[in-house]
């Protein structure tokens, strides 16, 4: 994978060839001066890369994930019940109805899972 670099190389390589031909055959502007204005400088990309380099290393994230608050947070997100026990079956079924009025799942089906 090239992350888009090859497309830029083709586009700007072609443009460099056109500018060189214009310069040599038609006394056009110097290719280096024109390309300097046209080539991307990747300022944003460079800043993002530096910001990612300043981020904590992976072992710190791994260590943070072993703490009780992070484990509770992960459990709540990834292993939450699909229905709330304080809802009546009718309220639960009303919540999971689609826009067409058809039931997506019934209370009994959710309880059996």
Coordinates of C-alpha atoms in Angstrom, one line a residue:
X1 CA 0.0 0.0 0.0
X2 CA 1.2 3.4 -0.8
X3 CA -1.2 5.6 1.1
X4 CA -1.9 7.7 -2.0
X5 CA 1.8 8.7 -2.5
X6 CA 2.0 7.0 -5.9
X7 CA -0.9 9.1 -7.3
X8 CA 0.8 12.3 -6.2
X9 CA 4.0 11.0 -7.8
X10 CA 2.3 10.3 -11.1
X11 CA 0.4 13.6 -11.2
X12 CA 3.4 15.8 -10.2
X13 CA 5.8 13.8 -12.3
X14 CA 3.7 14.4 -15.4
X15 CA 3.4 18.1 -14.5
X16 CA 7.2 18.3 -14.1
X17 CA 7.6 16.7 -17.5
X18 CA 5.2 19.2 -19.1
X19 CA 7.0 22.1 -17.4
X20 CA 10.4 20.8 -18.5
X21 CA 9.2 20.4 -22.1
X22 CA 7.6 23.9 -22.1
X23 CA 10.9 25.4 -20.7
X24 CA 13.1 23.7 -23.3
X25 CA 10.9 23.9 -26.3
X26 CA 8.9 27.1 -25.8
X27 CA 11.1 29.1 -23.4
X28 CA 8.5 28.7 -20.6
X29 CA 9.1 29.4 -16.9
X30 CA 11.6 27.5 -15.0
X31 CA 10.1 24.2 -13.8
X32 CA 11.5 24.4 -10.3
X33 CA 9.9 27.7 -9.6
X34 CA 6.5 26.6 -10.9
X35 CA 6.6 23.3 -9.1
X36 CA 7.6 24.9 -5.8
X37 CA 4.3 26.8 -5.9
X38 CA 2.3 23.7 -7.0
X39 CA 3.7 20.9 -4.9
X40 CA 1.9 20.2 -1.6
X41 CA 4.0 20.9 1.5
X42 CA 2.1 18.4 3.8
X43 CA 2.1 20.8 6.7
X44 CA -1.0 19.2 8.3
X45 CA 0.3 15.7 7.7
X46 CA 3.6 16.6 9.3
X47 CA 1.9 18.2 12.3
X48 CA -0.3 15.1 12.8
X49 CA 2.6 12.8 12.6
X50 CA 4.5 14.8 15.3
X51 CA 1.4 14.8 17.5
X52 CA 1.2 11.0 17.2
X53 CA 4.8 10.7 18.0
X54 CA 4.1 12.6 21.3
X55 CA 1.3 10.2 22.3
X56 CA 2.0 7.8 25.1
X57 CA 3.5 4.4 24.0
X58 CA 1.3 1.4 23.6
X59 CA 2.4 -0.2 26.9
X60 CA 0.9 2.7 28.8
X61 CA -2.5 2.2 27.1
X62 CA -2.2 -1.5 27.9
X63 CA -1.5 -0.7 31.5
X64 CA -4.4 1.8 31.7
X65 CA -6.7 -0.9 30.4
X66 CA -5.9 -3.1 33.3
X67 CA -7.3 -0.6 35.9
X68 CA -10.7 -1.2 37.4
X69 CA -12.3 2.0 36.0
X70 CA -11.2 1.2 32.5
X71 CA -12.4 -2.4 32.8
X72 CA -15.8 -1.2 34.1
X73 CA -16.0 1.3 31.2
X74 CA -15.2 -1.4 28.7
X75 CA -17.6 -3.9 30.2
X76 CA -20.4 -1.3 30.0
X77 CA -19.7 -0.6 26.4
X78 CA -19.0 -4.0 25.0
X79 CA -20.9 -6.3 27.3
X80 CA -24.0 -4.3 28.2
X81 CA -27.4 -6.0 28.3
X82 CA -29.4 -5.6 25.2
X83 CA -32.4 -4.7 27.3
X84 CA -33.0 -3.0 30.6
X85 CA -34.5 -5.1 33.4
X86 CA -36.5 -2.1 34.7
X87 CA -38.6 -1.9 31.5
X88 CA -41.8 -3.8 31.1
X89 CA -42.0 -6.2 28.1
X90 CA -44.4 -3.8 26.4
X91 CA -42.0 -0.8 27.0
X92 CA -39.1 -2.8 25.7
X93 CA -40.9 -3.9 22.5
X94 CA -42.1 -0.3 21.9
X95 CA -38.4 0.8 22.1
X96 CA -37.2 -1.7 19.5
X97 CA -39.9 -1.1 16.9
X98 CA -38.7 0.1 13.5
X99 CA -40.1 3.0 11.6
X100 CA -42.5 0.6 9.8
X101 CA -44.1 -0.6 13.1
X102 CA -42.6 -4.1 12.9
X103 CA -41.0 -5.6 15.9
X104 CA -37.2 -6.1 15.6
X105 CA -37.1 -8.3 18.6
X106 CA -39.5 -9.4 21.3
X107 CA -38.9 -9.3 25.0
X108 CA -39.0 -13.1 25.1
X109 CA -36.5 -13.5 22.4
X110 CA -34.1 -11.0 24.1
X111 CA -34.5 -12.8 27.4
X112 CA -33.5 -16.2 25.8
X113 CA -30.3 -14.8 24.4

